[in-house]
Amino acid sequence: MSMENLELYKQAFIETFTLREDEIGENTTMDNIELWDSVGHINLVVSIEMAFDIEMSLEDVSALTSFEGGKEILKKYGIDI
């Protein structure tokens, strides 16, 4: 697990959804973040892609529905969080 990668990943959520770090965890999903709508989703994807210099597939973009799920998606791109 890379602490630096985890911090970059958390920062994407903090900046996109105006959250505090203590508001992010295994229960963070698109269902309980008010700003996680379609525009927020695209902003989150762009933020993650820029942070890790990747381009997510449409399938992965659609599958990104939670903080924990995003960690699994990033593993596909060789990013260990």
Tab-separated table of C-alpha atoms in Angstrom:
chain	number	residue	atom	x	y	z
A	1	MET	CA	0.000	0.000	0.000
A	2	SER	CA	1.331	3.348	-0.965
A	3	MET	CA	0.521	6.106	1.481
A	4	GLU	CA	1.269	8.684	-1.194
A	5	ASN	CA	-1.236	7.065	-3.572
A	6	LEU	CA	-3.862	6.916	-0.841
A	7	GLU	CA	-3.371	10.617	-0.120
A	8	LEU	CA	-3.654	11.492	-3.833
A	9	TYR	CA	-6.811	9.403	-4.085
A	10	LYS	CA	-8.367	10.969	-0.985
A	11	GLN	CA	-7.451	14.425	-2.272
A	12	ALA	CA	-9.499	13.778	-5.420
A	13	PHE	CA	-12.574	13.194	-3.234
A	14	ILE	CA	-11.796	16.119	-0.915
A	15	GLU	CA	-11.419	18.591	-3.776
A	16	THR	CA	-14.251	17.283	-5.939
A	17	PHE	CA	-16.883	17.015	-3.227
A	18	THR	CA	-15.605	19.593	-0.707
A	19	LEU	CA	-15.188	16.960	2.004
A	20	ARG	CA	-13.017	16.764	5.094
A	21	GLU	CA	-10.597	13.858	5.254
A	22	ASP	CA	-12.521	12.341	8.171
A	23	GLU	CA	-15.642	12.196	5.966
A	24	ILE	CA	-13.984	9.774	3.547
A	25	GLY	CA	-13.896	6.040	4.161
A	26	GLU	CA	-15.368	2.665	3.385
A	27	ASN	CA	-18.916	4.046	3.617
A	28	THR	CA	-18.281	6.858	1.120
A	29	THR	CA	-20.533	6.156	-1.863
A	30	MET	CA	-22.352	8.110	-4.511
A	31	ASP	CA	-25.546	7.485	-2.513
A	32	ASN	CA	-24.391	9.440	0.537
A	33	ILE	CA	-22.392	12.303	-1.013
A	34	GLU	CA	-24.778	15.078	-2.020
A	35	LEU	CA	-22.453	16.551	-4.659
A	36	TRP	CA	-21.808	13.157	-6.303
A	37	ASP	CA	-24.147	13.713	-9.219
A	38	SER	CA	-23.324	13.293	-12.921
A	39	VAL	CA	-21.168	16.431	-13.044
A	40	GLY	CA	-19.466	15.564	-9.759
A	41	HIS	CA	-18.811	12.067	-11.084
A	42	ILE	CA	-17.042	13.343	-14.188
A	43	ASN	CA	-15.049	15.821	-12.092
A	44	LEU	CA	-13.976	12.986	-9.779
A	45	VAL	CA	-12.933	10.795	-12.710
A	46	VAL	CA	-10.908	13.637	-14.251
A	47	SER	CA	-9.269	14.377	-10.910
A	48	ILE	CA	-8.303	10.717	-10.421
A	49	GLU	CA	-7.052	10.396	-13.999
A	50	MET	CA	-4.902	13.499	-13.637
A	51	ALA	CA	-3.544	12.475	-10.233
A	52	PHE	CA	-2.420	9.060	-11.492
A	53	ASP	CA	-1.773	9.855	-15.173
A	54	ILE	CA	-4.235	7.238	-16.413
A	55	GLU	CA	-7.260	7.091	-18.690
A	56	MET	CA	-10.055	5.010	-17.234
A	57	SER	CA	-12.220	2.863	-19.493
A	58	LEU	CA	-15.904	3.714	-19.813
A	59	GLU	CA	-16.660	0.492	-17.938
A	60	ASP	CA	-14.481	1.601	-15.017
A	61	VAL	CA	-15.915	5.126	-15.066
A	62	SER	CA	-19.403	3.616	-14.746
A	63	ALA	CA	-18.277	1.201	-12.028
A	64	LEU	CA	-16.819	3.973	-9.859
A	65	THR	CA	-19.608	4.298	-7.309
A	66	SER	CA	-17.710	4.261	-4.010
A	67	PHE	CA	-14.404	5.177	-2.398
A	68	GLU	CA	-13.538	1.531	-1.743
A	69	GLY	CA	-14.628	0.428	-5.222
A	70	GLY	CA	-12.380	3.047	-6.758
A	71	LYS	CA	-9.396	1.493	-5.022
A	72	GLU	CA	-10.155	-1.811	-6.748
A	73	ILE	CA	-10.532	-0.082	-10.109
A	74	LEU	CA	-7.160	1.627	-9.700
A	75	LYS	CA	-5.495	-1.758	-9.106
A	76	LYS	CA	-6.347	-2.597	-12.742
A	77	TYR	CA	-4.097	0.291	-13.728
A	78	GLY	CA	-1.215	-0.867	-11.539
A	79	ILE	CA	-1.943	1.655	-8.794
A	80	ASP	CA	-1.788	0.171	-5.324
A	81	ILE	CA	-3.712	2.036	-2.669
